[in-house]
Amino acid sequence: MAQPITTALDPEQQRIAGEALRGTVVDLIDLSLIAKQAHWNVIGPRFRTVHLALDELVAAAREFTDSAAERATSIGVSPDGRARTVAEQSGAEGFAAGWQRDDDVVEAITTNLAAVIRRLRQRVDVTEKADPVSQDLLIAITARLEQLHWMWQAQLS
Amino acid sequence: MAQPITTALDPEQQRIAGEALRGTVVDLIDLSLIAKQAHWNVIGPRFRTVHLALDELVAAAREFTDSAAERATSIGVSPDGRARTVAEQSGAEGFAAGWQRDDDVVEAITTNLAAVIRRLRQRVDVTEKADPVSQDLLIAITARLEQLHWMWQAQLS
Amino acid sequence: MAQPITTALDPEQQRIAGEALRGTVVDLIDLSLIAKQAHWNVIGPRFRTVHLALDELVAAAREFTDSAAERATSIGVSPDGRARTVAEQSGAEGFAAGWQRDDDVVEAITTNLAAVIRRLRQRVDVTEKADPVSQDLLIAITARLEQLHWMWQAQLS
Amino acid sequence: MAQPITTALDPEQQRIAGEALRGTVVDLIDLSLIAKQAHWNVIGPRFRTVHLALDELVAAAREFTDSAAERATSIGVSPDGRARTVAEQSGAEGFAAGWQRDDDVVEAITTNLAAVIRRLRQRVDVTEKADPVSQDLLIAITARLEQLHWMWQAQLS
Amino acid sequence: MAQPITTALDPEQQRIAGEALRGTVVDLIDLSLIAKQAHWNVIGPRFRTVHLALDELVAAAREFTDSAAERATSIGVSPDGRARTVAEQSGAEGFAAGWQRDDDVVEAITTNLAAVIRRLRQRVDVTEKADPVSQDLLIAITARLEQLHWMWQAQLS
Amino acid sequence: MAQPITTALDPEQQRIAGEALRGTVVDLIDLSLIAKQAHWNVIGPRFRTVHLALDELVAAAREFTDSAAERATSIGVSPDGRARTVAEQSGAEGFAAGWQRDDDVVEAITTNLAAVIRRLRQRVDVTEKADPVSQDLLIAITARLEQLHWMWQAQLS
Amino acid sequence: MAQPITTALDPEQQRIAGEALRGTVVDLIDLSLIAKQAHWNVIGPRFRTVHLALDELVAAAREFTDSAAERATSIGVSPDGRARTVAEQSGAEGFAAGWQRDDDVVEAITTNLAAVIRRLRQRVDVTEKADPVSQDLLIAITARLEQLHWMWQAQLS
Amino acid sequence: MAQPITTALDPEQQRIAGEALRGTVVDLIDLSLIAKQAHWNVIGPRFRTVHLALDELVAAAREFTDSAAERATSIGVSPDGRARTVAEQSGAEGFAAGWQRDDDVVEAITTNLAAVIRRLRQRVDVTEKADPVSQDLLIAITARLEQLHWMWQAQLS
Amino acid sequence: MAQPITTALDPEQQRIAGEALRGTVVDLIDLSLIAKQAHWNVIGPRFRTVHLALDELVAAAREFTDSAAERATSIGVSPDGRARTVAEQSGAEGFAAGWQRDDDVVEAITTNLAAVIRRLRQRVDVTEKADPVSQDLLIAITARLEQLHWMWQAQLS
Amino acid sequence: MAQPITTALDPEQQRIAGEALRGTVVDLIDLSLIAKQAHWNVIGPRFRTVHLALDELVAAAREFTDSAAERATSIGVSPDGRARTVAEQSGAEGFAAGWQRDDDVVEAITTNLAAVIRRLRQRVDVTEKADPVSQDLLIAITARLEQLHWMWQAQLS
Amino acid sequence: MAQPITTALDPEQQRIAGEALRGTVVDLIDLSLIAKQAHWNVIGPRFRTVHLALDELVAAAREFTDSAAERATSIGVSPDGRARTVAEQSGAEGFAAGWQRDDDVVEAITTNLAAVIRRLRQRVDVTEKADPVSQDLLIAITARLEQLHWMWQAQLS
Amino acid sequence: MAQPITTALDPEQQRIAGEALRGTVVDLIDLSLIAKQAHWNVIGPRFRTVHLALDELVAAAREFTDSAAERATSIGVSPDGRARTVAEQSGAEGFAAGWQRDDDVVEAITTNLAAVIRRLRQRVDVTEKADPVSQDLLIAITARLEQLHWMWQAQLS
């Protein structure tokens, strides 16, 4: 059942774009799990503000996960977003166990966003030639995550 | 920072209910990741029907994950829904890599649902004495998952 | 084709809960048909008020019919809501033919609600052990019908 | 309390139109109960598609039941939609008990729709002279049921 | 500027249909003004119910006024709905000045509806040959007003 | 049945405010009938723009009619908005019969608005002492009609 | 912490307007509690109509409570809406304990509204000079309560 | 695979009604393409008004296309709305290439509407005997297109 | 007029459940008044966050008040939510007069929530035998208040 | 083209009210630009709360700008809201360039609001005689800005 | 009237981008007509699923047609979407006449999508230099059509 | 406090993209102020059409202002949208004082749009290398403004 979905891309283009998209799926799922984890475990005077802002991040991460995964399928590449794959391949920084104070949460989320954005910037570069359609999606994801990064980092000042 | 959130339950009640809720969080996150994985990788004549039904399952699993996790916090127990925790502790059956035919997807989802329901039934029993409020939530989750289980199993007949 | 839908309940639990749910389906369909009949045939100075209140009752009865029937399927029991079954097995009190004055309608609806509630209370008792999930649904139905019963009986005072 | 609602029609016109509308009410209630019965008891690979399509049929049947019943009242004729009346006077074909495979459901629904449409066509004829306003409604019901009949029969091809 | 809007009807057809529609516009405007008058001046125990039901009648009358007037323009006939025209040509029964008890309001509205319906029934007859499209609209107006007539008359019983 | 509705105003205050509100009801009903008349009979290159703007004016006039009438009832004064009363007492300028060119419509509407506004300005003055609550409503009506007057007059330039 | 919120009013203006607003807050909270009490305890043939109308009154009272309280804060005056303050300072007439027949409810609500309106009229007078902005709000509250008073009193006729 | 969808009409009735509906489908698709073409290519001072009004026409044409096509299928006749069929069989007048001034657009649309209405009027006549249900739909389409024709022709005056 | 509303519960069951529900009504009304008081009087850097969160608490308290009161009526027990009753019988902790700093508000709300929850937990216990339907509602209220308690306590950390 | 829009005010009234409204337009545009500037440049732990609150202020300022400008046009006075006019004539205090800490933002916004409110209070006074309709609008603007001023100043405590 | 709309592009850029957009308009109109044709003529067991999915494709094609046509106008190029132009210039594969089985429909739609995507890919290439703004739109269209292509092809597997 | 927000761009990339975005913010604010100015001051026969179209332009300009400003912050650059900055640095053409005839307004808006588009085209070029994410946003703004430019210029023809 290899290749049930065909594509207009040549194999090399497909490989490059597919890899970029599969990596993005994994990073974004991890980001959404980390944000949910923080959403539940945050404590401190800014609890409510941070609690709500985290769900906005979850929503963005989930929506982009779907876009990236369905773009992968559109060029004939099967995405892999299972728990073990995410645990092993994610490029995010991770999040400590147990209750966390609001200041620590803000810093952890900022750091995780920066790590994911760095990898996305690289994927924007490598997909320019391989598949401008996929690149366009990666640019949109980067734009939104950089906006969120500003909003989280602004709270550290 | 041990116990920033207090509860009206005694320590043993808290331990029993907390464990049941933490386990539920892990199972439901895995169920949502499996359903998304299937949503992207299903192929075959019933593609569209199965593709759509899976997102309904994802929505249910995500909503109940949040309810269970926030119920845990409400009784002073920190939930853990990070990727590695899910990969190591989930009670779901899992899902194969790559493209999957629609018949296989229906069977896999039915099996995963049955496994998660079995564990939920046990948690309903153990929480009856410990915390009827938590039990009430577990009953609601069981009811919805059993309804979904019927809908998936009905397609196997 | 016996048992195409499986369940985590043992056969005896399944029999008790299934019987309770099937009886509920029949009673609620009859209640909705009676309320519609009254909705069309009521006359008198309070016509509009009663006419509107009856459709609220219809909506509640229909929604719970679906919940009860789908709960039955969820535990592997086939529901039966066909006209003849309802005509023969309903536990409601029934409704006279032809135009009916508003006072008589209020009394008839109150009486029918009381009859259905009595049977539901018994089903809440017998399902407690057999299946707490089904019991939970029956409690929710009872709560809503008792609220409606108050609203109708209050008009008799 | 004979004739609390008056009409501009003469007695014979009222009798003909009233009979046509009362018969339509009975047939449509039965159709809605059959469709719900099928909605709950269908099994097989096309479960979800059929399950959803049946609720569309239920919605149409219920809406037209109300229109026909209220048109009857508008010309001073009391409609009768109680369970026993439906069980005894319906012109629909009926539906078997227990779980039903999707193919059988599609066939049974197509047959029931055809039976109800045949009777509606006759009522359209007899009401043309008696009351063009009632005829107009019966034509609208026929149009929608014939559209649904096509959609169900198309699945048999 | 005679006849700026042309039509596919011949002059006699245009005259008949135009007259029927212009008369309908006048009757319906009067009906809406009477219903508003009653809406403001009703008193008595059923105040709220009657007050609300009158606005439903206003809404129906206004919507049909627009349909009838725009149908007249569609066949090249200028409608006239100015206050003096309505005061002089309306076929409604009228409404007394000052505060009115709820029972009297229900009777007055029922009587006015019956008067308007009688004239509509005649217009349905005369337009059948002249313009079936206009007749169709007059049938729809009659159907709705007869339904409202039932609802108001039912309160007299 | 004189004075079924009481008020905290003294008889003279009630008379002054009541007269101002009753006059406003009559003027606004006439304005809405004139605007509808124009809505149907306008022709010319700006047909669509004028046709739509007139319905905006109708909506405003109708909403304020209701507010003024219900304010009258709130201070124990029965409003009179029947067709003959409007035809005899309105302070609007009126509107010619038959099809009207768009330029003439714009001018007629501007003139009618100016006439109604002039009378409203006087009522704002006389109610200041008598009833500031009624004055407040008359000010709001004036503000909106003056805004509409600007919008219609701007088209004349 | 005296005066954390400053104002453009002079101390005497602030005192007069603040007193008027604080009194209004107390009266309106009491009115909303009385209306809710009636909403639950009403019985009799007009149950449904009265039951619904009371919730409309509750909604109005709650919304105006918030407006008055926040206007007080806007001019640097702390509002007090605690249960004991309301129990001791309210100018409403109160409501009897236990089930109440619909006629008695209508009369009690009318009386309570009249009492609150009388006090509001006085506050409108005293705030004219002190603070026209606060007066404007009190006028709006009076207008709405007088409209509701008419609607309740109309049911007594 | 001839005749997969059966009908209660006899072959001659089916032929007549089918032909009328197929012709309507073709005319309406062409009308919607012409209106879109005009929507994009109109220029001149009334650009915006005409641009918006055309999309209203597109919406009406598309909705009726669907109704007519699905009515054809309901009586067992396959509709044909492919580009070449429309290009060869449409009864509309057509539309010139390239940018068009607003006055010319209004005239062209009025002319096209008149042409389509003429053919619809004939189809209303021929289907009266063959199939009143189809005739009913054609009457509704005629009514709406004649209303739009008035609105466009009114702009020519 | 003793007992106008009947119930299926025996007198002792009715007494126990009725008392639990009446107490809940009083506590929740007080909680909503306290939260509103805090909503208006909070000051400090976290003003906006706390101000908004309090309205969420008000909404929850009000909705549950209605549910508890209407449940009481459903079992024939008259609820009492008048200001004096609340002032005398509430189990909440109360709230200081005048402006309050945000930290103090968070602590006061947390304390009040804890007091109300303790009493609810006891009512859940005593109603289990007396009336499982009422118990179900009390469990739902407890679950939501415990969730809110976590959210407020989390801000203290 | 002097005076294309006429008014019922005399020239002196027009001059006074026009000046007040034109000044208000300028101040409010500046306020909205300042609030947007702060919305983008705020940093610090309260970033999110302040960022969101500023957009609420922007929305209020923009809505009132439109109301004031359109009121000016309604009395025949041309408003001027161009960038240079705002830069030269605004009565607001202004806002520093570059990133700003949240505490500084709260203080700057409070100060700007106070400055604009002071000027509005004066305009409320001078327009009382000249044009009560314009005064009414200025009162509404003042009321809302004073409410916002409280909300911002409360954060300084 | 050549060139009523000017552009910032030079003539050669305009020619290339204009040609690409005009071709896209034609292809997408054809695709929407083909999808509608299939929507009406599909038969077979998967009727409903395919019938619904086709309307999703229609919606996408229509929306992109508008975007492409309005982009053409934005750079001064007149689009041509008339029936004959579409019939002669479309790059889609076409669709057979009469009833079509569901499997054949899925294959035909997949093939048509592939053909349109191939041409879009070429247009993405040629517009990169000529006009990145137009290219951006073509990339978005390609992305969505490739996603739909996957969804249709997945059903063939 | 230099650089509280970091970025993945190198300083030169940041400088180029930041300058482009800051310039865009200024131009778009000016465009929105000009469009509002025109919205209020337009007079002439096309008043309503132009008045409405201008608010569409305002909405677009405001939304893009926010996107550009937040994109600047996302790459660590502080945007400046204060009145004086706009007055001094805007690249728009400006707008005359006082009432303006509709033809002049259309021309002025077209000219201003062309000026802003020219500058945007240059910024699209310079940001391609520096930051494709920012370029993507600038392309989207250009596309929408060019569409609006067509719509305004089309009215000049």
PDB file of N, CA and C in Angstrom, chain E residues 1 4 30 36-37 39-41 43 51 62 66 69-70 73 78-84 87 95-99 101, chain F residues 1 4 30 36-37 39-41 43 51 62 66 69-70 73 78-82 84 87 95-99 101:
ATOM      1  N   MET E   1     -45.312  59.683 -17.280  1.00  0.00           N
ATOM      2  CA  MET E   1     -44.544  58.571 -16.723  1.00  0.00           C
ATOM      3  C   MET E   1     -45.426  57.338 -16.515  1.00  0.00           C
ATOM      4  N   PRO E   4     -43.925  52.875 -16.269  1.00  0.00           N
ATOM      5  CA  PRO E   4     -42.473  52.709 -16.358  1.00  0.00           C
ATOM      6  C   PRO E   4     -42.034  51.252 -16.165  1.00  0.00           C
ATOM      7  N   ASP E  30     -53.944  48.191   7.393  1.00  0.00           N
ATOM      8  CA  ASP E  30     -54.928  48.497   8.436  1.00  0.00           C
ATOM      9  C   ASP E  30     -54.860  47.453   9.557  1.00  0.00           C
ATOM     10  N   LYS E  36     -51.319  46.931  16.380  1.00  0.00           N
ATOM     11  CA  LYS E  36     -50.444  47.764  17.208  1.00  0.00           C
ATOM     12  C   LYS E  36     -51.288  48.549  18.221  1.00  0.00           C
ATOM     13  N   GLN E  37     -52.410  49.129  17.744  1.00  0.00           N
ATOM     14  CA  GLN E  37     -53.315  49.875  18.625  1.00  0.00           C
ATOM     15  C   GLN E  37     -53.736  48.987  19.815  1.00  0.00           C
ATOM     16  N   HIS E  39     -52.171  46.283  20.876  1.00  0.00           N
ATOM     17  CA  HIS E  39     -50.929  45.971  21.600  1.00  0.00           C
ATOM     18  C   HIS E  39     -50.675  47.000  22.711  1.00  0.00           C
ATOM     19  N   TRP E  40     -50.970  48.279  22.413  1.00  0.00           N
ATOM     20  CA  TRP E  40     -50.702  49.331  23.408  1.00  0.00           C
ATOM     21  C   TRP E  40     -51.852  49.505  24.395  1.00  0.00           C
ATOM     22  N   ASN E  41     -53.084  49.251  23.981  1.00  0.00           N
ATOM     23  CA  ASN E  41     -54.230  49.617  24.796  1.00  0.00           C
ATOM     24  C   ASN E  41     -54.891  48.473  25.556  1.00  0.00           C
ATOM     25  N   ILE E  43     -55.706  45.893  28.429  1.00  0.00           N
ATOM     26  CA  ILE E  43     -55.534  45.745  29.878  1.00  0.00           C
ATOM     27  C   ILE E  43     -56.297  44.510  30.334  1.00  0.00           C
ATOM     28  N   HIS E  51     -50.684  40.928  24.664  1.00  0.00           N
ATOM     29  CA  HIS E  51     -49.702  41.925  24.239  1.00  0.00           C
ATOM     30  C   HIS E  51     -48.646  41.295  23.322  1.00  0.00           C
ATOM     31  N   ARG E  62     -47.131  42.929   8.389  1.00  0.00           N
ATOM     32  CA  ARG E  62     -46.133  43.775   7.727  1.00  0.00           C
ATOM     33  C   ARG E  62     -45.388  43.028   6.625  1.00  0.00           C
ATOM     34  N   ASP E  66     -45.537  43.901   2.448  1.00  0.00           N
ATOM     35  CA  ASP E  66     -44.411  44.098   1.552  1.00  0.00           C
ATOM     36  C   ASP E  66     -44.457  43.150   0.364  1.00  0.00           C
ATOM     37  N   ALA E  69     -47.264  44.333  -2.012  1.00  0.00           N
ATOM     38  CA  ALA E  69     -46.925  45.577  -2.683  1.00  0.00           C
ATOM     39  C   ALA E  69     -45.844  45.347  -3.732  1.00  0.00           C
ATOM     40  N   GLU E  70     -44.833  44.551  -3.418  1.00  0.00           N
ATOM     41  CA  GLU E  70     -43.756  44.323  -4.381  1.00  0.00           C
ATOM     42  C   GLU E  70     -44.221  43.414  -5.521  1.00  0.00           C
ATOM     43  N   THR E  73     -45.865  45.860  -7.909  1.00  0.00           N
ATOM     44  CA  THR E  73     -44.857  46.544  -8.725  1.00  0.00           C
ATOM     45  C   THR E  73     -44.283  45.603  -9.778  1.00  0.00           C
ATOM     46  N   SER E  78     -48.701  50.322  -9.519  1.00  0.00           N
ATOM     47  CA  SER E  78     -48.210  51.098  -8.370  1.00  0.00           C
ATOM     48  C   SER E  78     -49.113  50.886  -7.159  1.00  0.00           C
ATOM     49  N   PRO E  79     -48.573  50.412  -6.047  1.00  0.00           N
ATOM     50  CA  PRO E  79     -49.383  50.200  -4.842  1.00  0.00           C
ATOM     51  C   PRO E  79     -49.592  51.516  -4.090  1.00  0.00           C
ATOM     52  N   ASP E  80     -50.640  51.614  -3.325  1.00  0.00           N
ATOM     53  CA  ASP E  80     -50.906  52.840  -2.554  1.00  0.00           C
ATOM     54  C   ASP E  80     -51.206  52.494  -1.093  1.00  0.00           C
ATOM     55  N   GLY E  81     -50.275  52.805  -0.212  1.00  0.00           N
ATOM     56  CA  GLY E  81     -50.439  52.433   1.184  1.00  0.00           C
ATOM     57  C   GLY E  81     -50.362  53.635   2.102  1.00  0.00           C
ATOM     58  N   ARG E  82     -50.798  54.810   1.595  1.00  0.00           N
ATOM     59  CA  ARG E  82     -50.745  56.021   2.416  1.00  0.00           C
ATOM     60  C   ARG E  82     -51.903  56.056   3.411  1.00  0.00           C
ATOM     61  N   ALA E  83     -51.716  56.811   4.482  1.00  0.00           N
ATOM     62  CA  ALA E  83     -52.666  56.789   5.602  1.00  0.00           C
ATOM     63  C   ALA E  83     -54.105  57.057   5.146  1.00  0.00           C
ATOM     64  N   ARG E  84     -54.298  58.082   4.301  1.00  0.00           N
ATOM     65  CA  ARG E  84     -55.675  58.413   3.905  1.00  0.00           C
ATOM     66  C   ARG E  84     -56.290  57.282   3.085  1.00  0.00           C
ATOM     67  N   ALA E  87     -57.334  54.639   5.440  1.00  0.00           N
ATOM     68  CA  ALA E  87     -58.494  55.047   6.234  1.00  0.00           C
ATOM     69  C   ALA E  87     -59.773  54.948   5.422  1.00  0.00           C
ATOM     70  N   PHE E  95     -61.327  49.316  15.213  1.00  0.00           N
ATOM     71  CA  PHE E  95     -61.013  49.053  16.617  1.00  0.00           C
ATOM     72  C   PHE E  95     -61.398  50.289  17.427  1.00  0.00           C
ATOM     73  N   ALA E  96     -62.021  50.098  18.588  1.00  0.00           N
ATOM     74  CA  ALA E  96     -62.490  51.227  19.395  1.00  0.00           C
ATOM     75  C   ALA E  96     -61.336  52.015  20.005  1.00  0.00           C
ATOM     76  N   ALA E  97     -61.587  53.280  20.356  1.00  0.00           N
ATOM     77  CA  ALA E  97     -60.561  54.122  20.957  1.00  0.00           C
ATOM     78  C   ALA E  97     -60.387  53.812  22.444  1.00  0.00           C
ATOM     79  N   GLY E  98     -59.221  54.160  22.996  1.00  0.00           N
ATOM     80  CA  GLY E  98     -58.981  54.060  24.433  1.00  0.00           C
ATOM     81  C   GLY E  98     -58.613  52.659  24.914  1.00  0.00           C
ATOM     82  N   TRP E  99     -58.440  52.545  26.249  1.00  0.00           N
ATOM     83  CA  TRP E  99     -58.075  51.259  26.850  1.00  0.00           C
ATOM     84  C   TRP E  99     -59.146  50.213  26.563  1.00  0.00           C
ATOM     85  N   ARG E 101     -60.346  46.010  27.431  1.00  0.00           N
ATOM     86  CA  ARG E 101     -60.111  44.805  28.237  1.00  0.00           C
ATOM     87  C   ARG E 101     -59.682  43.647  27.334  1.00  0.00           C
TER      88      ARG E 101
ATOM     89  N   MET F   1     -64.096  52.924  33.038  1.00  0.00           N
ATOM     90  CA  MET F   1     -62.730  52.408  32.976  1.00  0.00           C
ATOM     91  C   MET F   1     -61.718  53.542  32.797  1.00  0.00           C
ATOM     92  N   PRO F   4     -57.230  53.339  34.095  1.00  0.00           N
ATOM     93  CA  PRO F   4     -56.808  52.058  34.670  1.00  0.00           C
ATOM     94  C   PRO F   4     -55.315  52.028  35.001  1.00  0.00           C
ATOM     95  N   ASP F  30     -47.180  58.043  10.345  1.00  0.00           N
ATOM     96  CA  ASP F  30     -47.319  58.598   8.998  1.00  0.00           C
ATOM     97  C   ASP F  30     -45.982  58.567   8.264  1.00  0.00           C
ATOM     98  N   LYS F  36     -42.579  53.732   3.317  1.00  0.00           N
ATOM     99  CA  LYS F  36     -42.902  52.470   2.643  1.00  0.00           C
ATOM    100  C   LYS F  36     -43.470  52.755   1.247  1.00  0.00           C
ATOM    101  N   GLN F  37     -44.377  53.746   1.184  1.00  0.00           N
ATOM    102  CA  GLN F  37     -44.963  54.145  -0.100  1.00  0.00           C
ATOM    103  C   GLN F  37     -43.846  54.495  -1.098  1.00  0.00           C
ATOM    104  N   HIS F  39     -40.684  53.554  -0.890  1.00  0.00           N
ATOM    105  CA  HIS F  39     -39.907  52.326  -1.082  1.00  0.00           C
ATOM    106  C   HIS F  39     -40.447  51.507  -2.259  1.00  0.00           C
ATOM    107  N   TRP F  40     -41.776  51.481  -2.402  1.00  0.00           N
ATOM    108  CA  TRP F  40     -42.384  50.689  -3.482  1.00  0.00           C
ATOM    109  C   TRP F  40     -42.457  51.449  -4.801  1.00  0.00           C
ATOM    110  N   ASN F  41     -42.601  52.777  -4.743  1.00  0.00           N
ATOM    111  CA  ASN F  41     -42.911  53.515  -5.963  1.00  0.00           C
ATOM    112  C   ASN F  41     -41.737  54.273  -6.574  1.00  0.00           C
ATOM    113  N   ILE F  43     -38.590  55.067  -8.810  1.00  0.00           N
ATOM    114  CA  ILE F  43     -37.963  54.596 -10.038  1.00  0.00           C
ATOM    115  C   ILE F  43     -36.836  55.565 -10.394  1.00  0.00           C
ATOM    116  N   HIS F  51     -34.199  52.851  -2.530  1.00  0.00           N
ATOM    117  CA  HIS F  51     -35.068  51.754  -2.073  1.00  0.00           C
ATOM    118  C   HIS F  51     -34.572  51.183  -0.732  1.00  0.00           C
ATOM    119  N   ARG F  62     -40.623  52.995  12.925  1.00  0.00           N
ATOM    120  CA  ARG F  62     -41.417  51.984  13.638  1.00  0.00           C
ATOM    121  C   ARG F  62     -40.929  51.785  15.070  1.00  0.00           C
ATOM    122  N   ASP F  66     -43.133  52.747  18.655  1.00  0.00           N
ATOM    123  CA  ASP F  66     -43.368  51.863  19.789  1.00  0.00           C
ATOM    124  C   ASP F  66     -42.895  52.475  21.099  1.00  0.00           C
ATOM    125  N   ALA F  69     -45.307  55.318  22.078  1.00  0.00           N
ATOM    126  CA  ALA F  69     -46.614  54.812  22.490  1.00  0.00           C
ATOM    127  C   ALA F  69     -46.535  54.154  23.868  1.00  0.00           C
ATOM    128  N   GLU F  70     -45.490  53.368  24.095  1.00  0.00           N
ATOM    129  CA  GLU F  70     -45.371  52.681  25.380  1.00  0.00           C
ATOM    130  C   GLU F  70     -45.004  53.656  26.499  1.00  0.00           C
ATOM    131  N   THR F  73     -48.407  55.068  27.538  1.00  0.00           N
ATOM    132  CA  THR F  73     -49.109  54.139  28.431  1.00  0.00           C
ATOM    133  C   THR F  73     -48.478  54.137  29.818  1.00  0.00           C
ATOM    134  N   SER F  78     -53.608  56.796  26.976  1.00  0.00           N
ATOM    135  CA  SER F  78     -53.840  55.843  25.889  1.00  0.00           C
ATOM    136  C   SER F  78     -53.435  56.436  24.551  1.00  0.00           C
ATOM    137  N   PRO F  79     -52.516  55.791  23.822  1.00  0.00           N
ATOM    138  CA  PRO F  79     -52.102  56.301  22.518  1.00  0.00           C
ATOM    139  C   PRO F  79     -53.116  55.910  21.439  1.00  0.00           C
ATOM    140  N   ASP F  80     -53.161  56.673  20.344  1.00  0.00           N
ATOM    141  CA  ASP F  80     -54.093  56.368  19.258  1.00  0.00           C
ATOM    142  C   ASP F  80     -53.361  56.388  17.921  1.00  0.00           C
ATOM    143  N   GLY F  81     -53.167  55.212  17.349  1.00  0.00           N
ATOM    144  CA  GLY F  81     -52.413  55.104  16.105  1.00  0.00           C
ATOM    145  C   GLY F  81     -53.220  54.472  14.997  1.00  0.00           C
ATOM    146  N   ARG F  82     -54.534  54.660  15.024  1.00  0.00           N
ATOM    147  CA  ARG F  82     -55.384  54.058  13.989  1.00  0.00           C
ATOM    148  C   ARG F  82     -55.326  54.869  12.693  1.00  0.00           C
ATOM    149  N   ARG F  84     -57.383  56.282  10.592  1.00  0.00           N
ATOM    150  CA  ARG F  84     -58.096  57.549  10.422  1.00  0.00           C
ATOM    151  C   ARG F  84     -57.449  58.663  11.262  1.00  0.00           C
ATOM    152  N   ALA F  87     -54.448  59.798   9.441  1.00  0.00           N
ATOM    153  CA  ALA F  87     -54.807  60.571   8.240  1.00  0.00           C
ATOM    154  C   ALA F  87     -55.231  61.989   8.604  1.00  0.00           C
ATOM    155  N   PHE F  95     -47.186  62.581   0.563  1.00  0.00           N
ATOM    156  CA  PHE F  95     -46.413  62.024  -0.556  1.00  0.00           C
ATOM    157  C   PHE F  95     -47.373  61.816  -1.720  1.00  0.00           C
ATOM    158  N   ALA F  96     -46.946  62.178  -2.926  1.00  0.00           N
ATOM    159  CA  ALA F  96     -47.832  62.075  -4.089  1.00  0.00           C
ATOM    160  C   ALA F  96     -48.123  60.628  -4.475  1.00  0.00           C
ATOM    161  N   ALA F  97     -49.229  60.400  -5.199  1.00  0.00           N
ATOM    162  CA  ALA F  97     -49.603  59.047  -5.627  1.00  0.00           C
ATOM    163  C   ALA F  97     -48.792  58.605  -6.835  1.00  0.00           C
ATOM    164  N   GLY F  98     -48.698  57.287  -7.046  1.00  0.00           N
ATOM    165  CA  GLY F  98     -48.097  56.715  -8.254  1.00  0.00           C
ATOM    166  C   GLY F  98     -46.582  56.683  -8.240  1.00  0.00           C
ATOM    167  N   TRP F  99     -46.000  56.228  -9.355  1.00  0.00           N
ATOM    168  CA  TRP F  99     -44.554  56.109  -9.468  1.00  0.00           C
ATOM    169  C   TRP F  99     -43.898  57.477  -9.279  1.00  0.00           C
ATOM    170  N   ARG F 101     -40.006  59.595  -9.424  1.00  0.00           N
ATOM    171  CA  ARG F 101     -38.578  59.538  -9.781  1.00  0.00           C
ATOM    172  C   ARG F 101     -37.720  59.720  -8.526  1.00  0.00           C
TER     173      ARG F 101
END
